[in-house]
Coordinates of C-alpha atoms and ligand atoms in Angstrom, one line a residue:
X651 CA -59.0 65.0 -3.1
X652 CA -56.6 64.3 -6.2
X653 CA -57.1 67.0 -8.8
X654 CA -58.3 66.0 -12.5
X655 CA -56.6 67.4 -15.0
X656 CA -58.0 67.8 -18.6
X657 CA -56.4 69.4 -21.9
X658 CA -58.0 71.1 -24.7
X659 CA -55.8 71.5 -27.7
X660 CA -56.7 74.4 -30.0
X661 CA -56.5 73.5 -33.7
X662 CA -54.0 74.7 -36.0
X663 CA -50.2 76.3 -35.7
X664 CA -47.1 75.3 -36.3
X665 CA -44.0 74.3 -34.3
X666 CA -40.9 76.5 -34.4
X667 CA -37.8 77.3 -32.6
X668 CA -35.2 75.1 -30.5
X669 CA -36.2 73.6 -27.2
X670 CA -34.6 70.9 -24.9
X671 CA -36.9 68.4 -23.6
X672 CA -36.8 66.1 -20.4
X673 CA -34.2 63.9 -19.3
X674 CA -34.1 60.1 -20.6
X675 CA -36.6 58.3 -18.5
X676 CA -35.1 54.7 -19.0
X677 CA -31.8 55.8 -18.1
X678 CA -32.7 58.6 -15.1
X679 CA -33.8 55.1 -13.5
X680 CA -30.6 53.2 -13.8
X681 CA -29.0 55.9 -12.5
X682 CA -30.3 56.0 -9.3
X683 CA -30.2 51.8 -9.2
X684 CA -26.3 51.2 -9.9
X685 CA -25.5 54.5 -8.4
X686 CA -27.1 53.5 -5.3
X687 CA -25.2 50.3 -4.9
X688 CA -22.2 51.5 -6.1
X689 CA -19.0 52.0 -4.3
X690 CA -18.7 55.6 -3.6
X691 CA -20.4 59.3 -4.5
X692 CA -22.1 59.1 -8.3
X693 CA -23.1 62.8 -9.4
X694 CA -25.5 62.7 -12.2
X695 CA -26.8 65.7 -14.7
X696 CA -30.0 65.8 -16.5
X697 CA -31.9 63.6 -14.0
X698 CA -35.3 63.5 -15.0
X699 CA -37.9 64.9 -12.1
X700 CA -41.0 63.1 -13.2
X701 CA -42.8 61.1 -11.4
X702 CA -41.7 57.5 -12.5
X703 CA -38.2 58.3 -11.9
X704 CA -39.1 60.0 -8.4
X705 CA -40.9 56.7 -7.8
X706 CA -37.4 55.1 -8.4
X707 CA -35.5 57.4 -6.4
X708 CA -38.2 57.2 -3.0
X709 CA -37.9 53.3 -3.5
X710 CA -33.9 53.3 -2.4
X711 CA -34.7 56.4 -0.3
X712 CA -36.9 54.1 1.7
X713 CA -34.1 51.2 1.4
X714 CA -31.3 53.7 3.1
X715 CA -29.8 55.1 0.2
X716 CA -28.5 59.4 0.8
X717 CA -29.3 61.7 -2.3
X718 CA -28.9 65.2 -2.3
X719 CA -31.0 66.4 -4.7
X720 CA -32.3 66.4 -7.3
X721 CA -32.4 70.3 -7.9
X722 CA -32.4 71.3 -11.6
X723 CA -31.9 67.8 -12.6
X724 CA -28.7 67.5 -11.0
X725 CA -28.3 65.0 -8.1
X726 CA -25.7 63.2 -5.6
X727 CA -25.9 59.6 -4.5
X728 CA -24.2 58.4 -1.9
X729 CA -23.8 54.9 -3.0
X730 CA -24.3 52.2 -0.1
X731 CA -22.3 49.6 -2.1
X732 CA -23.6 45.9 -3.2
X733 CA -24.5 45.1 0.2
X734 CA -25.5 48.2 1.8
X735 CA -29.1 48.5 1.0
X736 CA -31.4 48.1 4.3
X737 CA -34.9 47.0 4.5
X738 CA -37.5 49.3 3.4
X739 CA -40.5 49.5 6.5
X740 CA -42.8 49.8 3.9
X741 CA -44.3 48.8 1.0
X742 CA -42.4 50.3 -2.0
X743 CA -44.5 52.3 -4.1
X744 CA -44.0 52.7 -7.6
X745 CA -46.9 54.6 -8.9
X746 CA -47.5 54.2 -12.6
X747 CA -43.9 52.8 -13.3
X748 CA -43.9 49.6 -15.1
X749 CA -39.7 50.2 -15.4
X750 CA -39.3 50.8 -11.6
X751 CA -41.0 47.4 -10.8
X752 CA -39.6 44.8 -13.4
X753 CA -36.0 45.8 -12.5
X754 CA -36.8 46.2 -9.1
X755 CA -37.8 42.7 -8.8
X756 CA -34.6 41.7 -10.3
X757 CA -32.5 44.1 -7.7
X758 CA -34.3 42.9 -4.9
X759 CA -34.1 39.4 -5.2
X760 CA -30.9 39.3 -4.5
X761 CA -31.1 41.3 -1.5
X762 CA -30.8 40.1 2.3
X763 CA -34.1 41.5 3.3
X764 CA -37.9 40.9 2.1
X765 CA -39.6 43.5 0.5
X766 CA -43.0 44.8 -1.3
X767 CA -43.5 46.4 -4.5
X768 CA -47.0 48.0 -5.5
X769 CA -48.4 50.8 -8.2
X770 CA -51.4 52.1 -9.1
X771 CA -54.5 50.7 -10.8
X772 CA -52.8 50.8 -14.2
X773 CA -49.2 49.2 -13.2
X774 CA -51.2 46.7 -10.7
X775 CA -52.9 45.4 -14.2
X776 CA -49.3 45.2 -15.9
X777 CA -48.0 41.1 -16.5
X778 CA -44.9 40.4 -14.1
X779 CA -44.4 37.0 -14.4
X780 CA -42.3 37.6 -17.5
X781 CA -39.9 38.7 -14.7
X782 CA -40.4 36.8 -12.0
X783 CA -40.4 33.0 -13.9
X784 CA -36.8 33.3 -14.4
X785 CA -36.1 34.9 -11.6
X786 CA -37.9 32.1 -9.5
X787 CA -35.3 29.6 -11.8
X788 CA -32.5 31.9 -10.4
X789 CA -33.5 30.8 -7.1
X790 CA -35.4 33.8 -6.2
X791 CA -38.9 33.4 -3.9
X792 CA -41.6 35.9 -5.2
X793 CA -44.8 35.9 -5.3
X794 CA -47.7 38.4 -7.2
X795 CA -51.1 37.6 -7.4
X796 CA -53.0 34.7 -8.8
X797 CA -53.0 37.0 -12.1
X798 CA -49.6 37.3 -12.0
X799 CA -50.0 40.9 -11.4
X800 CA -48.5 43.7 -8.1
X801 CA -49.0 43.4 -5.6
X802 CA -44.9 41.5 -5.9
X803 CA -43.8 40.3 -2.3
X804 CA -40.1 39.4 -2.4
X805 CA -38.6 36.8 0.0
X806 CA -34.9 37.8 0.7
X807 CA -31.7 35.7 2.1
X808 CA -32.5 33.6 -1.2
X809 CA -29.1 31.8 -2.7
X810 CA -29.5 33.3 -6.6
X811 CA -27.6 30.9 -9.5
X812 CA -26.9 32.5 -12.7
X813 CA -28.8 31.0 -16.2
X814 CA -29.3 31.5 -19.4
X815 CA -32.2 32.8 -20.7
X816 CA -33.9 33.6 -24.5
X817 CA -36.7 36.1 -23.8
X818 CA -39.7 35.0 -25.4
X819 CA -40.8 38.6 -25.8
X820 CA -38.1 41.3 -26.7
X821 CA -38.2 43.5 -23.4
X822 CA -35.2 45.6 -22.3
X823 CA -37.0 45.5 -18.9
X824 CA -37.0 41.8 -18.7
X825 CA -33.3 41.7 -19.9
X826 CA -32.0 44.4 -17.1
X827 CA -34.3 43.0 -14.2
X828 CA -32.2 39.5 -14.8
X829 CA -29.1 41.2 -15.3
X830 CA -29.8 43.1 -11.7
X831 CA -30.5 39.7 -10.6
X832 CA -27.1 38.5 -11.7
X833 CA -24.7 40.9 -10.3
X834 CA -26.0 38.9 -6.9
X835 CA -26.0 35.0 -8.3
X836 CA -23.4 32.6 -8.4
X837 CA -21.9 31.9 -11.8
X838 CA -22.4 33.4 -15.2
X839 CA -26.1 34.8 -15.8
X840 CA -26.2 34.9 -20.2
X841 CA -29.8 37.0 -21.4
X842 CA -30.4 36.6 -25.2
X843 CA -33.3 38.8 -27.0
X844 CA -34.9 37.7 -30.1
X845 CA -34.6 41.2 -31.3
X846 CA -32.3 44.5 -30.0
X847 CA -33.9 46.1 -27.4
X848 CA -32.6 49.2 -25.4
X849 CA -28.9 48.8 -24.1
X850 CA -28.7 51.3 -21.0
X851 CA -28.4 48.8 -18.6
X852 CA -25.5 47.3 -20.4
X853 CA -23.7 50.5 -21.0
X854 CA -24.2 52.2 -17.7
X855 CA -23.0 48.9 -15.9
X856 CA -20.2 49.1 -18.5
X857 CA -19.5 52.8 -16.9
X858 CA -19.6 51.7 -13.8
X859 CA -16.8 49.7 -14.5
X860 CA -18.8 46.1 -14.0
X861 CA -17.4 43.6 -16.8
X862 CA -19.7 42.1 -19.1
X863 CA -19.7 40.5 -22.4
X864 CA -21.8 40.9 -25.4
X865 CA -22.0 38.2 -28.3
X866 CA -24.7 38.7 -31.1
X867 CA -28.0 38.8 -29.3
X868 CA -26.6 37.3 -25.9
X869 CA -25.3 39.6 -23.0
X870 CA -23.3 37.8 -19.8
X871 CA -22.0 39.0 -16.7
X872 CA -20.7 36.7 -13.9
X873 CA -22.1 37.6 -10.2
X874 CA -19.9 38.6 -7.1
X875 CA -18.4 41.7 -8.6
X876 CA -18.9 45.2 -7.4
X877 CA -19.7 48.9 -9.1
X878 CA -17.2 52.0 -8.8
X879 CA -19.5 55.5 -8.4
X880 CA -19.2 57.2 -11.8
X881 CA -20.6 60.9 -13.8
X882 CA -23.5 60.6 -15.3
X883 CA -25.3 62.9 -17.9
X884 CA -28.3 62.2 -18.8
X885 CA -29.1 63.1 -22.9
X886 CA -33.1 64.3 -23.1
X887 CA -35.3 61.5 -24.1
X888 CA -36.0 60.6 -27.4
X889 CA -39.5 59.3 -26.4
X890 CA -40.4 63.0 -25.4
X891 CA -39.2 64.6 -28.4
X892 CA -41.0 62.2 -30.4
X893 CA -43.6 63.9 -29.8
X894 CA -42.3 66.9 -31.1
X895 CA -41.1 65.0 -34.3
X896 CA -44.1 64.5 -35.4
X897 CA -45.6 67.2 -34.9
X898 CA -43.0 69.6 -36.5
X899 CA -43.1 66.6 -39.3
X900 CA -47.1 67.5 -39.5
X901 CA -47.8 70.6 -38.7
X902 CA -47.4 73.0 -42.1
X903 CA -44.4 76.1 -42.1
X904 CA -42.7 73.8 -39.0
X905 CA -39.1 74.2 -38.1
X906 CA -37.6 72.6 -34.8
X907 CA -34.6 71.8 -33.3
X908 CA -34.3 69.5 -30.7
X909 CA -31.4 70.0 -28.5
X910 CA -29.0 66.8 -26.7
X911 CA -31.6 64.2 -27.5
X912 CA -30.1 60.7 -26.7
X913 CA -30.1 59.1 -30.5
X914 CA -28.8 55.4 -28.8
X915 CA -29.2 53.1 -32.0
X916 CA -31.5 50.7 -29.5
X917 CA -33.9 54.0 -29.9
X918 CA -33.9 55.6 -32.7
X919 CA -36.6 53.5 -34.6
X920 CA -39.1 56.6 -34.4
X921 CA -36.8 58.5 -36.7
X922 CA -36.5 56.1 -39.3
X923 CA -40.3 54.9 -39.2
X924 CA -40.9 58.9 -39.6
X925 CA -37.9 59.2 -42.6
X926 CA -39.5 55.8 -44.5
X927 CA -42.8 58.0 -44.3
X928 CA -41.3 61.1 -46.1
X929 CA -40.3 63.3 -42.8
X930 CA -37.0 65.3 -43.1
X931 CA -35.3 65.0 -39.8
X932 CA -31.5 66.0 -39.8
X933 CA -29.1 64.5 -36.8
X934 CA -26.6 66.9 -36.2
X935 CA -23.3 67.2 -34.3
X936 CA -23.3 63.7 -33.4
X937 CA -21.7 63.1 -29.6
X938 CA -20.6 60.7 -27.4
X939 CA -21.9 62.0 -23.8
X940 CA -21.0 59.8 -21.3
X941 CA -21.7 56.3 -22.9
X942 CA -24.5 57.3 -24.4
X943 CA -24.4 58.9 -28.1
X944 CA -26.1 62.2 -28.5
X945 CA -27.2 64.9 -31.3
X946 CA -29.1 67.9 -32.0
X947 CA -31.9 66.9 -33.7
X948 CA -33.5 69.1 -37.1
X949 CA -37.3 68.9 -38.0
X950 CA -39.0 70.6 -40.8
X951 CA -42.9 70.0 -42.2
X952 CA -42.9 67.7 -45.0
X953 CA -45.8 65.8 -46.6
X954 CA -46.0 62.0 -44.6
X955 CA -47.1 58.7 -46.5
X956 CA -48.7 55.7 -45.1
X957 CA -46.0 53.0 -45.2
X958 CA -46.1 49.1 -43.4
X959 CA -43.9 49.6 -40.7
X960 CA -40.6 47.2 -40.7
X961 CA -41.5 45.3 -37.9
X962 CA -37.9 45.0 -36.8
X963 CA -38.2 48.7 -36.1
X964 CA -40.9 48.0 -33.7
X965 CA -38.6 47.2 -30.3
X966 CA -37.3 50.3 -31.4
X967 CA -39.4 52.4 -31.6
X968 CA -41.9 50.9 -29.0
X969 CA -42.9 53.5 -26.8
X970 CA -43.2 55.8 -29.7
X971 CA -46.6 54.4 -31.3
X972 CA -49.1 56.5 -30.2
X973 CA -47.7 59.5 -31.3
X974 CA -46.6 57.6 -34.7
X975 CA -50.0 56.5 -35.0
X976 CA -51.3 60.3 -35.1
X977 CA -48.4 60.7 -37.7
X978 CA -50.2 58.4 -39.9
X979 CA -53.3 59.4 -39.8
X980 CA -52.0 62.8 -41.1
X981 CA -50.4 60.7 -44.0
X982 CA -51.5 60.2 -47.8
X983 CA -52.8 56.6 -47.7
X984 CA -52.1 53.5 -45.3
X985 CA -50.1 52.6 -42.6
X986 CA -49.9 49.2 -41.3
X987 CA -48.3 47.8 -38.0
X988 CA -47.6 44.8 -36.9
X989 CA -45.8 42.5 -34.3
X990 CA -46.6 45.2 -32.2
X991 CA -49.0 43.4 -29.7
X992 CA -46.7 44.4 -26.6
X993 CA -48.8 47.7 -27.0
X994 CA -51.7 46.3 -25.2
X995 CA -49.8 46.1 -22.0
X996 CA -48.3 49.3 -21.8
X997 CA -49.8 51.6 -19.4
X998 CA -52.8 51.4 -21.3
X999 CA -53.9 49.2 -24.0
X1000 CA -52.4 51.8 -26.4
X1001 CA -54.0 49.7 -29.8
X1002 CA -57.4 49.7 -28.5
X1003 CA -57.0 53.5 -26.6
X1004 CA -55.1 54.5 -30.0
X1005 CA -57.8 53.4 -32.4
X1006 CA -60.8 54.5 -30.2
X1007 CA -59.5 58.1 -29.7
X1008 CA -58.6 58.4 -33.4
X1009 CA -61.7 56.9 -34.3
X1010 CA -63.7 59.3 -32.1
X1011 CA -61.6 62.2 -34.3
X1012 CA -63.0 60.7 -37.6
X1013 CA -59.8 58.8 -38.7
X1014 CA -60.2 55.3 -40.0
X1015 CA -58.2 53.6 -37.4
X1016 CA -58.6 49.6 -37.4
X1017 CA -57.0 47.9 -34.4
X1018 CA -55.1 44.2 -35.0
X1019 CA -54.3 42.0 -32.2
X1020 CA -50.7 42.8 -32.8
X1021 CA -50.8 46.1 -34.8
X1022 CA -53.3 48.5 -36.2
X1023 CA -54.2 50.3 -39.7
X1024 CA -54.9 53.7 -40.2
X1025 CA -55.9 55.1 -42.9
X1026 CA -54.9 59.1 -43.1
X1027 CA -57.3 61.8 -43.1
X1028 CA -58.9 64.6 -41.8
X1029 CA -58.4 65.0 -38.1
X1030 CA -61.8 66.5 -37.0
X1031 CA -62.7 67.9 -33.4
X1032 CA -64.0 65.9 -30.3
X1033 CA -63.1 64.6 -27.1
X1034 CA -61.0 61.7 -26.7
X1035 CA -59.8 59.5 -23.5
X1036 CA -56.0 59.5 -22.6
X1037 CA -57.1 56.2 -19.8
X1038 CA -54.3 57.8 -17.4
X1039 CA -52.0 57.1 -20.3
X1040 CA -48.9 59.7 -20.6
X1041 CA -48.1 59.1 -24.1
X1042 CA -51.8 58.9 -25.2
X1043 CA -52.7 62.0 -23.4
X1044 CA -49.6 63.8 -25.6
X1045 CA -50.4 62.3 -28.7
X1046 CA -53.5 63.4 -29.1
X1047 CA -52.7 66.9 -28.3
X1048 CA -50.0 67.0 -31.2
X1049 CA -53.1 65.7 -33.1
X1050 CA -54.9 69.2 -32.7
X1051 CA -52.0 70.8 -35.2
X1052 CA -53.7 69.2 -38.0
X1053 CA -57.7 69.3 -36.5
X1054 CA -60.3 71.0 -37.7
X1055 CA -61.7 72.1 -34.6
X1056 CA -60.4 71.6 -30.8
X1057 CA -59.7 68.2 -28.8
X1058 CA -60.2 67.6 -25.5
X1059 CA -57.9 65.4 -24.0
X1060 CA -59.5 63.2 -20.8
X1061 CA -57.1 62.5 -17.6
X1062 CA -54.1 63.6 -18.0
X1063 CA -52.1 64.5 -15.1
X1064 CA -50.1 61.2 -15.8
X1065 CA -47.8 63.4 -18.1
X1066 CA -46.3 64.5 -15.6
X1067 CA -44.5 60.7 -15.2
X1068 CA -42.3 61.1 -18.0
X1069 CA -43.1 65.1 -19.4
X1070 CA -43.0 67.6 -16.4
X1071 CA -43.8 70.8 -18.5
X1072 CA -45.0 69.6 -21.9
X1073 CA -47.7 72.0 -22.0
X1074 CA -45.5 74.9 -21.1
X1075 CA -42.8 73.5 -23.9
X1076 CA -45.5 72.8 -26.2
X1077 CA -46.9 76.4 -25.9
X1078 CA -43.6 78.0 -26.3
X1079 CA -43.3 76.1 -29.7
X1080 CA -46.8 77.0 -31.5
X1081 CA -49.1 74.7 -30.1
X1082 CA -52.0 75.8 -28.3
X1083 CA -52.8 73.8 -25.6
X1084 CA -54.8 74.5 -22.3
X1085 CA -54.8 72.5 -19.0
X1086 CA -58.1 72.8 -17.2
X1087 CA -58.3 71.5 -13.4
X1088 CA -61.2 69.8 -11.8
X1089 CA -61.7 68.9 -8.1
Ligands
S3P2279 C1 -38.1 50.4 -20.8 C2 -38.3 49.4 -21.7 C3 -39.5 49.3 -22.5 C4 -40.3 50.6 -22.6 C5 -40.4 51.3 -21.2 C6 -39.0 51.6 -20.6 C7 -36.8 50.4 -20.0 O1 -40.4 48.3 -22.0 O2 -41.6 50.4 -23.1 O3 -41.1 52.5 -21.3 O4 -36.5 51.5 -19.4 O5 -36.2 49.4 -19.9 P1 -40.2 46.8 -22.4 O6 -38.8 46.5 -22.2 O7 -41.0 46.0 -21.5 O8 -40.7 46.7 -23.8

């Protein structure tokens, strides 16, 4: 019997102290990829032990790979090289991962052995074929079902040739599953992206010590090379202290700092959407850690204003809009989004989920097929549905600091995919917020 888990976010408080949240998700994954078929031992620090990760980590388990750990976010992987991985028995599981599946499918087409890939209900709803259309023109055999949905059944001992692709959405999970793709095909494979999107993939191949070329928008790396083990840190992800950006931001009397938070420019669009809107967020002692640029991040309460969103900020920024969204409604006037429509395949329809929940807490919140606009207001006190969604399920507790009365916050044990211990955190930083456990 899998346990329901509930929250119930008591109005009111404010945020205050320093705190140090999760490891990056999006890079936590890569690590354990190119570490795994890498020549020789990669150690890696910060790991983040959350379930999508984990999911990650059990795939290559089940394909052969050795890791000790992870314990405390530190981890050793014994890497089995480019041609070392073996033939998982199994199905591959991913859970609720939508990352652990797109670049999989890239990884794993280039692979000697056939292999499965299936999630839960929310990732077996998620569109694939945005991966694997070029990766069938790279010569890859894969099939999902009729709805282009998991379950994904990979055919190995396929001959991969490199291309040249424009992605006709802007996903850093479409670029790195063709770039995984790559390191196995023939020739040059060239991915260009209409607008920036995340760059881990690129760097951390980069500190692996595998050449490859960026030109404007375009990224190219030729096949046939291999990957020398490497030290990882991982910087705390952005995407989980966004949450506590806005709700220091919005919460009266707040003060926060937010310690080693990755501030990579292909992810910092939460804090400038949050600055256009009047927030005072300071970056400070600005680092390089291990390819990845880091800071100390400063939050203190300001007033927010409704603003249109620069929809070049939205790639940026695109895993950030529940909890944005919550931000505006606690602003003076409108906010409009656009160009946003990626949001209804997240791991929820987070426009619809967004807009309903807000709605349900009296804010004027008017979904758009590619955006929404909320008008800001008085958060009131009700329950609202998380749909298994992480980032919903967080948002809406940060919504409590400004609420007039409690939220209850349906289904939520999915935090613990990308937030292990956000209530705890949250808790130890002002905000009042209960799990409650049903059979
Ligand atoms: C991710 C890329 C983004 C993001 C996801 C993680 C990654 O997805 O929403 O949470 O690690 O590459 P898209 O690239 O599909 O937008």
């Amino acid at each position: 019997m899998t346990m329901k888990i509930d929250y119930v976010a008591a109005p009111g408080g404010a945020l205050r102290g320093r705190a140090r949240v999760p490891g990056d998700k999006s890079i936590s994954h890569r690590s354990v990829m190119l570490g795994s078929i890498a020549e020789g031992v990669t150690r890696v620090s910060g790991f983040l032990e959350a379930e999508d990760a984990l999911a990650t980590l059990g795939a290559f388990r089940q394909m052969g790979v050795t890791v000790e750990g992870p314990v405390d976010g530190r981890m050793t992987i014994h890497g089995a090289g480019m041609h070392g991985l073996k033939a998982p028995s199994e199905p591959l599981n991913l859970g609720n991962s939508g990352t652990s599946m797109r670049l999989l499918c890239g990884l794993l087409s280039g692979q000697p052995f056939d292999s499965v890939l299936t999630g839960d209900a929310s990732l077996s709803r998620r569109p694939m074929r945005r991966v694997t259309e070029p990766l069938r023109r790279m010569g890859a055999t894969i099939e999902t079902t009729a709805e282009g949905t998991a379950p994904i059944r990979i055919f190995g001992k396929q001959s991969l040739h490199g291309i040249d692709y424009r992605l006709p959405v802007a996903s850093a999970q479409v670029k790195s599953a063709l770039l995984l793709a790559g390191l196995y095909a023939q020739g040059e494979t060239s991915v260009e992206e209409p607008a920036p999107t995340r760059d881990h993939t690129e760097r951390m191949l980069a500190g692996f010590g595998y050449p490859l070329r960026r030109e404007g928008s375009r990224v190219t790396l030729q096949g046939g090379g291999k990957l020398t083990a490497t030290e990882l840190d991982v910087p705390t992800d952005i995407s989980s202290a966004a949450f506590f950006l806005v709700g220091a931001s919005i919460a009266p009397d707040s003060e926060l700092v937010l310690e080693h938070v990755g501030i990579n420019p292909t992810r910092t669009g939460v804090i400038d959407i949050l600055r256009l809107m009047g927030a005072k967020i300071e970056v400070l002692d600005s680092r390089m850690v291990g390819g990845e640029p880091v800071a100390d991040l400063k939050v203190v309460s300001r007033p927010l204003r409704g603003i249109q969103i620069p929809e070049k900020l939205v790639p940026l920024a695109i895993d950030e809009f529940p909890v944005l969204f919550v931000a505006a409604a606690c602003a003076e006037g409108e906010t409009v989004l656009t160009g946003a429509a990626e949001l209804r395949v997240k791991e929820s329809d987070r426009i619809q989920v967004m807009a309903d929940g807000l709605g349900a807490l009296g804010i004027d919140a008017c979904p758009t097929p590619d955006g929404m606009i909320v008008r800001g207001g008085r958060i009131g006190s009700g329950r609202v549905a998380s749909h298994g969604d992480h980032r919903i399920a967080m948002a809406f507790a940060i919504a409590a600091l400004r609420a007039s009365g409690p939220i209850e916050i349906d289904d939520c044990a999915n935090v613990n995919t990308s937030f292990p211990g956000f209530t705890e955190l949250a808790r130890r930083l002002g905000l009042n917020v209960e799990v409650v456990r049903h059979a």
